[in-house]
């Protein structure tokens, strides 16, 4: 169902599924390539590595979200895969979060389509039957952080330039309740109150201390650590682990599922306000200015 919706979304946004290519890597492994998401089976049996490849900053465009959901769905349906490592192909950036241009100067129909894609991506990641390990090899604000928080385990590169957190208030945005729930479930209520209101982005040592990530390792060991953690998780039989994960996460996901349409309407109303549009434009302008 989500796959069909995703395909329709891709068609609407002009992305041709026929451009997906399959090739053989050096180790003979099959390697699926979309435009923006690369899926590589790994040397660890049953484990794939998804690399985000939406340069320059892996922002979560509608096309990216659609490809990502389709990739995850394919891996879930392929019984040879039990775990996935999520990482980035863009140096120094895991994901810059939601694509600000998708939320700026568009019409309500576009905002509705975009927000549904964000919701569907989160539900797919958060409730995945696969073991998901985030190998966070770069900065990950807001929506990028949400993806990592929705995985089962997080390994972050020990680079003081990398920051992680939900910084929505710094953009003049209110954090969606399910982003908030995901953070609270990870770092607890009090730490979330402070982090969310101040829009804090944490360097690795602080992210570790807060429990936002599970491990901080040297940058060149992020993926290998994620793969060895995966081996530990895969030692548990899938069905008991999946039932346990579902038991823990279901209430949080159901909260969004129950209010999905209202959440879309709230998003449209909020993002369409002149004051919010101005804030986003100023934020984008500031990103440009800092280059000069
Ligand atoms: C009451 C009801 C409430 C209902 C809910 C309502 C609203 C909530 C809605 C949404 C929640 C929002 C979630 C989000 O994820 S918002 C996005 C947050 N992301 C950020 O703040 C990151 C911004 N980017 C950066 O800080 C930096 O770009 C970087 C990631 C640290 C990388 O820095 P670097 O110096 O390497 O690159 P540049 O800054 O030069 O960027 C290159 C290029 O990319 C453009 N860009 C960067 N980030 C984004 C983005 N998120 N979306 C779109 N485009 C982005 C940047 O502008 C540059 O473009 P250019 O054309 O100038 O080359």
mmCIF file of C-alpha atoms and ligand atoms in Angstrom:
data_model
loop_
_atom_site.group_PDB
_atom_site.id
_atom_site.type_symbol
_atom_site.label_atom_id
_atom_site.label_comp_id
_atom_site.label_asym_id
_atom_site.label_seq_id
_atom_site.Cartn_x
_atom_site.Cartn_y
_atom_site.Cartn_z
ATOM 1 C CA UNK A 1 0.000 0.000 0.000
ATOM 2 C CA UNK A 2 2.685 2.502 1.029
ATOM 3 C CA UNK A 3 4.787 1.257 -1.864
ATOM 4 C CA UNK A 4 1.960 1.940 -4.310
ATOM 5 C CA UNK A 5 1.393 5.376 -2.796
ATOM 6 C CA UNK A 6 5.112 6.016 -2.997
ATOM 7 C CA UNK A 7 5.247 5.018 -6.633
ATOM 8 C CA UNK A 8 2.343 7.328 -7.390
ATOM 9 C CA UNK A 9 4.112 10.094 -5.502
ATOM 10 C CA UNK A 10 7.299 9.501 -7.474
ATOM 11 C CA UNK A 11 5.377 9.646 -10.734
ATOM 12 C CA UNK A 12 3.667 12.869 -9.676
ATOM 13 C CA UNK A 13 7.002 14.420 -8.801
ATOM 14 C CA UNK A 14 8.496 13.361 -12.113
ATOM 15 C CA UNK A 15 10.857 10.682 -10.839
ATOM 16 C CA UNK A 16 11.066 7.664 -13.115
ATOM 17 C CA UNK A 17 11.261 4.328 -11.327
ATOM 18 C CA UNK A 18 12.767 2.879 -14.481
ATOM 19 C CA UNK A 19 15.994 4.701 -13.710
ATOM 20 C CA UNK A 20 16.678 2.404 -10.770
ATOM 21 C CA UNK A 21 19.720 0.344 -11.625
ATOM 22 C CA UNK A 22 21.136 -2.879 -10.250
ATOM 23 C CA UNK A 23 24.855 -3.570 -10.499
ATOM 24 C CA UNK A 24 27.387 -5.905 -8.968
ATOM 25 C CA UNK A 25 29.881 -4.483 -6.515
ATOM 26 C CA UNK A 26 33.484 -5.644 -6.082
ATOM 27 C CA UNK A 27 32.516 -8.468 -3.725
ATOM 28 C CA UNK A 28 29.846 -9.693 -6.125
ATOM 29 C CA UNK A 29 27.105 -8.234 -3.952
ATOM 30 C CA UNK A 30 24.078 -6.816 -5.663
ATOM 31 C CA UNK A 31 23.877 -3.071 -5.289
ATOM 32 C CA UNK A 32 20.601 -1.222 -5.837
ATOM 33 C CA UNK A 33 20.882 2.383 -6.870
ATOM 34 C CA UNK A 34 18.240 5.049 -6.955
ATOM 35 C CA UNK A 35 18.988 8.689 -7.499
ATOM 36 C CA UNK A 36 19.160 9.670 -3.878
ATOM 37 C CA UNK A 37 19.346 6.490 -1.835
ATOM 38 C CA UNK A 38 21.922 3.770 -2.415
ATOM 39 C CA UNK A 39 21.351 0.320 -0.945
ATOM 40 C CA UNK A 40 24.332 -1.967 -0.553
ATOM 41 C CA UNK A 41 24.200 -5.506 0.823
ATOM 42 C CA UNK A 42 27.114 -5.874 3.185
ATOM 43 C CA UNK A 43 29.640 -8.474 4.195
ATOM 44 C CA UNK A 44 27.512 -9.171 7.279
ATOM 45 C CA UNK A 45 24.901 -11.684 6.101
ATOM 46 C CA UNK A 46 21.348 -10.337 6.136
ATOM 47 C CA UNK A 47 22.458 -6.721 6.545
ATOM 48 C CA UNK A 48 22.115 -3.907 4.015
ATOM 49 C CA UNK A 49 23.643 -0.461 4.194
ATOM 50 C CA UNK A 50 21.468 2.439 3.057
ATOM 51 C CA UNK A 51 23.469 5.500 2.082
ATOM 52 C CA UNK A 52 21.704 8.829 1.821
ATOM 53 C CA UNK A 53 22.904 10.509 -1.351
ATOM 54 C CA UNK A 54 20.969 13.713 -1.835
ATOM 55 C CA UNK A 55 23.718 16.347 -2.121
ATOM 56 C CA UNK A 56 24.664 18.856 -1.015
ATOM 57 C CA UNK A 57 23.204 18.212 2.469
ATOM 58 C CA UNK A 58 20.816 15.205 2.286
ATOM 59 C CA UNK A 59 17.823 17.420 2.900
ATOM 60 C CA UNK A 60 14.592 15.445 3.025
ATOM 61 C CA UNK A 61 12.961 16.409 -0.260
ATOM 62 C CA UNK A 62 9.733 14.759 -1.376
ATOM 63 C CA UNK A 63 11.663 12.630 -3.876
ATOM 64 C CA UNK A 64 14.203 11.592 -1.277
ATOM 65 C CA UNK A 65 11.523 10.620 1.242
ATOM 66 C CA UNK A 66 9.718 8.578 -1.381
ATOM 67 C CA UNK A 67 12.827 6.722 -2.489
ATOM 68 C CA UNK A 68 13.842 6.089 1.100
ATOM 69 C CA UNK A 69 10.457 4.590 2.021
ATOM 70 C CA UNK A 70 10.422 2.429 -1.100
ATOM 71 C CA UNK A 71 13.942 1.161 -0.328
ATOM 72 C CA UNK A 72 13.012 0.254 3.240
ATOM 73 C CA UNK A 73 9.838 -1.427 2.094
ATOM 74 C CA UNK A 74 11.740 -3.494 -0.472
ATOM 75 C CA UNK A 75 14.251 -4.596 2.139
ATOM 76 C CA UNK A 76 11.480 -5.488 4.585
ATOM 77 C CA UNK A 77 9.769 -7.579 1.934
ATOM 78 C CA UNK A 78 13.005 -9.353 0.991
ATOM 79 C CA UNK A 79 13.400 -12.015 3.638
ATOM 80 C CA UNK A 80 17.172 -12.206 3.091
ATOM 81 C CA UNK A 81 17.503 -8.919 4.999
ATOM 82 C CA UNK A 82 17.106 -8.665 8.778
ATOM 83 C CA UNK A 83 18.966 -5.442 9.508
ATOM 84 C CA UNK A 84 19.869 -2.135 7.888
ATOM 85 C CA UNK A 85 22.548 0.428 8.675
ATOM 86 C CA UNK A 86 21.563 3.983 7.767
ATOM 87 C CA UNK A 87 24.411 6.310 6.893
ATOM 88 C CA UNK A 88 25.315 9.199 4.619
ATOM 89 C CA UNK A 89 27.215 9.502 1.389
ATOM 90 C CA UNK A 90 27.555 13.306 1.829
ATOM 91 C CA UNK A 91 30.774 14.154 3.695
ATOM 92 C CA UNK A 92 30.181 15.666 7.114
ATOM 93 C CA UNK A 93 26.383 15.664 6.902
ATOM 94 C CA UNK A 94 24.064 12.836 7.915
ATOM 95 C CA UNK A 95 20.989 14.856 6.925
ATOM 96 C CA UNK A 96 20.141 18.566 7.121
ATOM 97 C CA UNK A 97 16.566 17.615 7.979
ATOM 98 C CA UNK A 98 13.395 18.584 6.181
ATOM 99 C CA UNK A 99 13.959 20.416 2.944
ATOM 100 C CA UNK A 100 13.163 24.035 3.689
ATOM 101 C CA UNK A 101 12.310 24.717 0.067
ATOM 102 C CA UNK A 102 9.491 22.152 0.263
ATOM 103 C CA UNK A 103 7.972 24.283 3.020
ATOM 104 C CA UNK A 104 8.490 27.702 1.433
ATOM 105 C CA UNK A 105 6.343 29.466 -1.153
ATOM 106 C CA UNK A 106 4.298 26.402 -2.115
ATOM 107 C CA UNK A 107 0.526 25.812 -2.132
ATOM 108 C CA UNK A 108 -1.554 23.925 0.468
ATOM 109 C CA UNK A 109 -1.814 20.825 -1.750
ATOM 110 C CA UNK A 110 1.961 20.625 -1.896
ATOM 111 C CA UNK A 111 2.300 21.110 1.863
ATOM 112 C CA UNK A 112 -0.233 18.300 2.413
ATOM 113 C CA UNK A 113 1.605 15.942 0.082
ATOM 114 C CA UNK A 114 4.958 16.788 1.601
ATOM 115 C CA UNK A 115 3.811 16.437 5.199
ATOM 116 C CA UNK A 116 2.159 13.081 4.494
ATOM 117 C CA UNK A 117 5.474 11.890 3.019
ATOM 118 C CA UNK A 118 7.310 13.016 6.174
ATOM 119 C CA UNK A 119 4.758 11.212 8.364
ATOM 120 C CA UNK A 120 4.943 8.033 6.254
ATOM 121 C CA UNK A 121 8.729 8.042 6.370
ATOM 122 C CA UNK A 122 8.716 8.345 10.157
ATOM 123 C CA UNK A 123 6.128 5.578 10.615
ATOM 124 C CA UNK A 124 8.096 3.298 8.287
ATOM 125 C CA UNK A 125 11.378 3.859 10.132
ATOM 126 C CA UNK A 126 9.945 3.928 13.641
ATOM 127 C CA UNK A 127 7.925 0.734 13.239
ATOM 128 C CA UNK A 128 10.294 -1.155 10.964
ATOM 129 C CA UNK A 129 10.519 -4.912 11.514
ATOM 130 C CA UNK A 130 14.182 -4.677 10.555
ATOM 131 C CA UNK A 131 16.897 -3.820 13.044
ATOM 132 C CA UNK A 132 17.887 -0.271 12.135
ATOM 133 C CA UNK A 133 21.249 1.091 13.245
ATOM 134 C CA UNK A 134 22.130 4.710 12.486
ATOM 135 C CA UNK A 135 25.787 5.244 11.573
ATOM 136 C CA UNK A 136 25.752 9.015 12.000
ATOM 137 C CA UNK A 137 28.730 10.291 10.061
ATOM 138 C CA UNK A 138 27.853 13.965 10.114
ATOM 139 C CA UNK A 139 25.669 16.755 11.368
ATOM 140 C CA UNK A 140 21.999 15.857 11.842
ATOM 141 C CA UNK A 141 19.620 18.646 12.820
ATOM 142 C CA UNK A 142 15.826 18.374 13.126
ATOM 143 C CA UNK A 143 14.422 15.853 10.612
ATOM 144 C CA UNK A 144 17.886 14.295 10.253
ATOM 145 C CA UNK A 145 18.020 13.779 13.991
ATOM 146 C CA UNK A 146 14.478 12.360 13.903
ATOM 147 C CA UNK A 147 15.575 9.617 11.500
ATOM 148 C CA UNK A 148 18.470 8.682 13.775
ATOM 149 C CA UNK A 149 16.295 8.771 16.903
ATOM 150 C CA UNK A 150 13.823 6.428 15.211
ATOM 151 C CA UNK A 151 16.450 3.728 14.703
ATOM 152 C CA UNK A 152 17.102 1.000 17.270
ATOM 153 C CA UNK A 153 20.699 2.068 17.955
ATOM 154 C CA UNK A 154 22.826 5.105 17.196
ATOM 155 C CA UNK A 155 26.580 5.326 16.592
ATOM 156 C CA UNK A 156 27.922 8.877 16.159
ATOM 157 C CA UNK A 157 31.260 9.992 14.741
ATOM 158 C CA UNK A 158 33.494 11.672 17.288
ATOM 159 C CA UNK A 159 33.909 14.944 15.442
ATOM 160 C CA UNK A 160 33.310 18.111 17.496
ATOM 161 C CA UNK A 161 31.998 19.901 14.397
ATOM 162 C CA UNK A 162 29.031 17.512 14.168
ATOM 163 C CA UNK A 163 25.830 18.555 15.883
ATOM 164 C CA UNK A 164 22.663 16.648 16.582
ATOM 165 C CA UNK A 165 19.291 17.735 17.944
ATOM 166 C CA UNK A 166 15.843 19.130 17.228
ATOM 167 C CA UNK A 167 16.502 22.810 16.490
ATOM 168 C CA UNK A 168 13.033 23.721 15.164
ATOM 169 C CA UNK A 169 12.534 26.680 17.510
ATOM 170 C CA UNK A 170 15.649 28.321 16.033
ATOM 171 C CA UNK A 171 13.837 28.351 12.695
ATOM 172 C CA UNK A 172 10.693 29.827 14.268
ATOM 173 C CA UNK A 173 8.932 26.448 14.048
ATOM 174 C CA UNK A 174 7.036 24.453 16.636
ATOM 175 C CA UNK A 175 8.321 20.906 16.850
ATOM 176 C CA UNK A 176 5.643 18.403 15.704
ATOM 177 C CA UNK A 177 4.291 16.324 18.621
ATOM 178 C CA UNK A 178 5.612 13.049 17.206
ATOM 179 C CA UNK A 179 9.132 14.485 16.823
ATOM 180 C CA UNK A 180 8.816 15.505 20.487
ATOM 181 C CA UNK A 181 7.515 12.063 21.500
ATOM 182 C CA UNK A 182 10.434 10.376 19.748
ATOM 183 C CA UNK A 183 12.922 12.559 21.614
ATOM 184 C CA UNK A 184 11.189 12.148 24.988
ATOM 185 C CA UNK A 185 11.199 8.366 24.510
ATOM 186 C CA UNK A 186 14.955 8.539 23.952
ATOM 187 C CA UNK A 187 16.342 11.098 26.411
ATOM 188 C CA UNK A 188 13.466 11.598 28.858
ATOM 189 C CA UNK A 189 11.099 14.408 29.723
ATOM 190 C CA UNK A 190 13.249 16.984 31.482
ATOM 191 C CA UNK A 191 16.155 16.817 29.051
ATOM 192 C CA UNK A 192 13.658 17.134 26.164
ATOM 193 C CA UNK A 193 11.969 20.184 27.699
ATOM 194 C CA UNK A 194 15.259 22.041 27.680
ATOM 195 C CA UNK A 195 16.564 20.697 24.372
ATOM 196 C CA UNK A 196 13.340 21.426 22.474
ATOM 197 C CA UNK A 197 12.556 24.866 23.837
ATOM 198 C CA UNK A 198 16.108 26.089 23.275
ATOM 199 C CA UNK A 199 16.462 24.223 19.960
ATOM 200 C CA UNK A 200 19.756 22.777 21.178
ATOM 201 C CA UNK A 201 22.166 21.052 18.811
ATOM 202 C CA UNK A 202 24.581 18.856 20.748
ATOM 203 C CA UNK A 203 28.189 17.927 19.961
ATOM 204 C CA UNK A 204 29.019 14.190 20.250
ATOM 205 C CA UNK A 205 30.155 14.123 23.887
ATOM 206 C CA UNK A 206 26.957 15.847 25.068
ATOM 207 C CA UNK A 207 24.727 13.755 22.792
ATOM 208 C CA UNK A 208 26.264 10.658 24.371
ATOM 209 C CA UNK A 209 25.858 11.963 27.889
ATOM 210 C CA UNK A 210 22.179 12.724 27.253
ATOM 211 C CA UNK A 211 21.551 9.281 25.751
ATOM 212 C CA UNK A 212 20.691 10.817 22.381
ATOM 213 C CA UNK A 213 23.240 8.395 20.894
ATOM 214 C CA UNK A 214 24.428 5.043 22.232
ATOM 215 C CA UNK A 215 28.087 5.222 21.203
ATOM 216 C CA UNK A 216 30.578 7.803 19.984
ATOM 217 C CA UNK A 217 33.492 6.359 18.019
ATOM 218 C CA UNK A 218 36.308 7.655 15.796
ATOM 219 C CA UNK A 219 34.952 8.825 12.477
ATOM 220 C CA UNK A 220 36.563 6.025 10.455
ATOM 221 C CA UNK A 221 34.954 3.383 12.682
ATOM 222 C CA UNK A 222 31.331 4.515 12.526
ATOM 223 C CA UNK A 223 30.158 2.020 9.924
ATOM 224 C CA UNK A 224 32.210 -0.920 11.207
ATOM 225 C CA UNK A 225 30.924 -0.292 14.749
ATOM 226 C CA UNK A 226 27.349 -0.130 13.466
ATOM 227 C CA UNK A 227 27.862 -3.477 11.724
ATOM 228 C CA UNK A 228 29.286 -5.163 14.800
ATOM 229 C CA UNK A 229 26.422 -3.800 16.946
ATOM 230 C CA UNK A 230 24.074 -5.205 14.331
ATOM 231 C CA UNK A 231 25.529 -8.692 14.797
ATOM 232 C CA UNK A 232 24.636 -8.479 18.491
ATOM 233 C CA UNK A 233 21.047 -7.426 17.733
ATOM 234 C CA UNK A 234 20.642 -10.139 15.107
ATOM 235 C CA UNK A 235 21.537 -12.801 17.673
ATOM 236 C CA UNK A 236 17.989 -12.322 19.020
ATOM 237 C CA UNK A 237 15.282 -14.222 17.100
ATOM 238 C CA UNK A 238 13.382 -11.801 14.856
ATOM 239 C CA UNK A 239 9.871 -12.587 16.019
ATOM 240 C CA UNK A 240 10.485 -11.952 19.740
ATOM 241 C CA UNK A 241 12.542 -8.853 19.058
ATOM 242 C CA UNK A 242 9.922 -7.487 16.638
ATOM 243 C CA UNK A 243 7.046 -8.112 19.058
ATOM 244 C CA UNK A 244 9.009 -6.432 21.840
ATOM 245 C CA UNK A 245 9.860 -3.425 19.653
ATOM 246 C CA UNK A 246 6.249 -3.102 18.586
ATOM 247 C CA UNK A 247 5.027 -3.305 22.177
ATOM 248 C CA UNK A 248 7.339 -0.448 23.160
ATOM 249 C CA UNK A 249 6.733 1.788 20.131
ATOM 250 C CA UNK A 250 3.099 1.143 19.188
ATOM 251 C CA UNK A 251 1.474 3.743 21.449
ATOM 252 C CA UNK A 252 3.731 6.524 20.135
ATOM 253 C CA UNK A 253 3.088 5.577 16.504
ATOM 254 C CA UNK A 254 -0.641 5.126 17.096
ATOM 255 C CA UNK A 255 -0.830 8.652 18.455
ATOM 256 C CA UNK A 256 0.191 9.993 15.048
ATOM 257 C CA UNK A 257 -1.826 7.414 13.067
ATOM 258 C CA UNK A 258 -4.956 8.402 14.973
ATOM 259 C CA UNK A 259 -4.377 12.113 14.342
ATOM 260 C CA UNK A 260 -2.672 11.908 10.958
ATOM 261 C CA UNK A 261 -5.169 14.023 8.983
ATOM 262 C CA UNK A 262 -5.461 16.645 11.728
ATOM 263 C CA UNK A 263 -1.673 16.808 11.911
ATOM 264 C CA UNK A 264 -1.508 17.493 8.160
ATOM 265 C CA UNK A 265 -4.103 20.240 8.484
ATOM 266 C CA UNK A 266 -2.218 21.774 11.439
ATOM 267 C CA UNK A 267 0.971 21.725 9.425
ATOM 268 C CA UNK A 268 -0.687 23.432 6.439
ATOM 269 C CA UNK A 269 -2.244 26.124 8.624
ATOM 270 C CA UNK A 270 0.990 26.731 10.490
ATOM 271 C CA UNK A 271 3.414 26.706 7.592
ATOM 272 C CA UNK A 272 1.157 28.902 5.411
ATOM 273 C CA UNK A 273 1.231 31.775 7.892
ATOM 274 C CA UNK A 274 2.977 34.844 6.512
ATOM 275 C CA UNK A 275 5.112 35.144 9.646
ATOM 276 C CA UNK A 276 6.329 31.517 9.342
ATOM 277 C CA UNK A 277 7.040 31.898 5.637
ATOM 278 C CA UNK A 278 9.073 35.024 6.397
ATOM 279 C CA UNK A 279 11.054 33.218 9.133
ATOM 280 C CA UNK A 280 11.904 30.369 6.774
ATOM 281 C CA UNK A 281 12.960 32.741 4.024
ATOM 282 C CA UNK A 282 15.199 34.651 6.427
ATOM 283 C CA UNK A 283 16.693 31.367 7.685
ATOM 284 C CA UNK A 284 17.437 30.231 4.119
ATOM 285 C CA UNK A 285 18.880 33.645 3.298
ATOM 286 C CA UNK A 286 21.131 33.421 6.374
ATOM 287 C CA UNK A 287 22.389 30.012 5.228
ATOM 288 C CA UNK A 288 23.380 31.635 1.921
ATOM 289 C CA UNK A 289 24.929 34.692 3.617
ATOM 290 C CA UNK A 290 27.208 32.672 5.874
ATOM 291 C CA UNK A 291 29.107 31.566 2.763
ATOM 292 C CA UNK A 292 30.167 35.113 1.958
HETATM 293 C C1 LIG B 1 1.311 24.167 15.925
HETATM 294 C C2 LIG B 1 1.322 23.075 14.912
HETATM 295 C C3 LIG B 1 2.727 22.714 14.524
HETATM 296 C C4 LIG B 1 2.725 21.761 13.389
HETATM 297 C C5 LIG B 1 4.108 21.543 12.887
HETATM 298 C C6 LIG B 1 4.540 22.672 12.079
HETATM 299 C C7 LIG B 1 5.750 22.924 11.678
HETATM 300 C C8 LIG B 1 6.936 22.104 11.930
HETATM 301 C C9 LIG B 1 7.549 21.814 10.659
HETATM 302 C C10 LIG B 1 8.662 21.205 10.446
HETATM 303 C C11 LIG B 1 9.646 20.698 11.390
HETATM 304 C C12 LIG B 1 10.974 20.937 10.777
HETATM 305 C C13 LIG B 1 11.924 20.045 10.708
HETATM 306 C C14 LIG B 1 13.171 20.293 9.984
HETATM 307 O O1 LIG B 1 13.904 19.380 9.721
HETATM 308 S S1 LIG B 1 13.533 21.887 9.470
HETATM 309 C C15 LIG B 1 15.182 21.827 8.813
HETATM 310 C C16 LIG B 1 16.196 22.042 9.902
HETATM 311 N N1 LIG B 1 17.522 22.012 9.353
HETATM 312 C C17 LIG B 1 18.446 22.922 9.615
HETATM 313 O O2 LIG B 1 18.246 23.837 10.384
HETATM 314 C C18 LIG B 1 19.760 22.770 8.894
HETATM 315 C C19 LIG B 1 20.045 23.947 8.028
HETATM 316 N N2 LIG B 1 21.316 23.766 7.356
HETATM 317 C C20 LIG B 1 22.514 23.964 7.962
HETATM 318 O O3 LIG B 1 22.619 24.273 9.119
HETATM 319 C C21 LIG B 1 23.719 23.754 7.127
HETATM 320 O O4 LIG B 1 23.335 23.813 5.775
HETATM 321 C C22 LIG B 1 24.439 22.418 7.360
HETATM 322 C C23 LIG B 1 23.497 21.224 7.286
HETATM 323 C C24 LIG B 1 25.125 22.463 8.748
HETATM 324 C C25 LIG B 1 25.543 22.241 6.275
HETATM 325 O O5 LIG B 1 26.371 23.372 6.251
HETATM 326 P P1 LIG B 1 27.343 23.601 5.003
HETATM 327 O O6 LIG B 1 28.136 24.834 5.307
HETATM 328 O O7 LIG B 1 28.084 22.354 4.701
HETATM 329 O O8 LIG B 1 26.360 23.822 3.758
HETATM 330 P P2 LIG B 1 25.496 25.122 3.429
HETATM 331 O O9 LIG B 1 24.915 25.705 4.657
HETATM 332 O O10 LIG B 1 26.305 26.023 2.562
HETATM 333 O O11 LIG B 1 24.308 24.481 2.588
HETATM 334 C C26 LIG B 1 24.497 24.016 1.257
HETATM 335 C C27 LIG B 1 23.204 24.279 0.507
HETATM 336 O O12 LIG B 1 22.169 23.491 1.071
HETATM 337 C C28 LIG B 1 21.077 24.332 1.444
HETATM 338 N N3 LIG B 1 20.426 23.758 2.617
HETATM 339 C C29 LIG B 1 20.957 23.507 3.819
HETATM 340 N N4 LIG B 1 20.057 22.957 4.644
HETATM 341 C C30 LIG B 1 18.921 22.867 3.939
HETATM 342 C C31 LIG B 1 17.619 22.387 4.241
HETATM 343 N N5 LIG B 1 17.297 21.850 5.422
HETATM 344 N N6 LIG B 1 16.680 22.448 3.288
HETATM 345 C C32 LIG B 1 16.948 22.949 2.067
HETATM 346 N N7 LIG B 1 18.175 23.423 1.719
HETATM 347 C C33 LIG B 1 19.149 23.374 2.647
HETATM 348 C C34 LIG B 1 21.714 25.669 1.713
HETATM 349 O O13 LIG B 1 20.772 26.678 1.639
HETATM 350 C C35 LIG B 1 22.737 25.723 0.613
HETATM 351 O O14 LIG B 1 22.064 26.057 -0.583
HETATM 352 P P3 LIG B 1 22.719 27.007 -1.682
HETATM 353 O O15 LIG B 1 21.694 27.134 -2.747
HETATM 354 O O16 LIG B 1 23.006 28.314 -0.993
HETATM 355 O O17 LIG B 1 23.977 26.304 -2.121
#
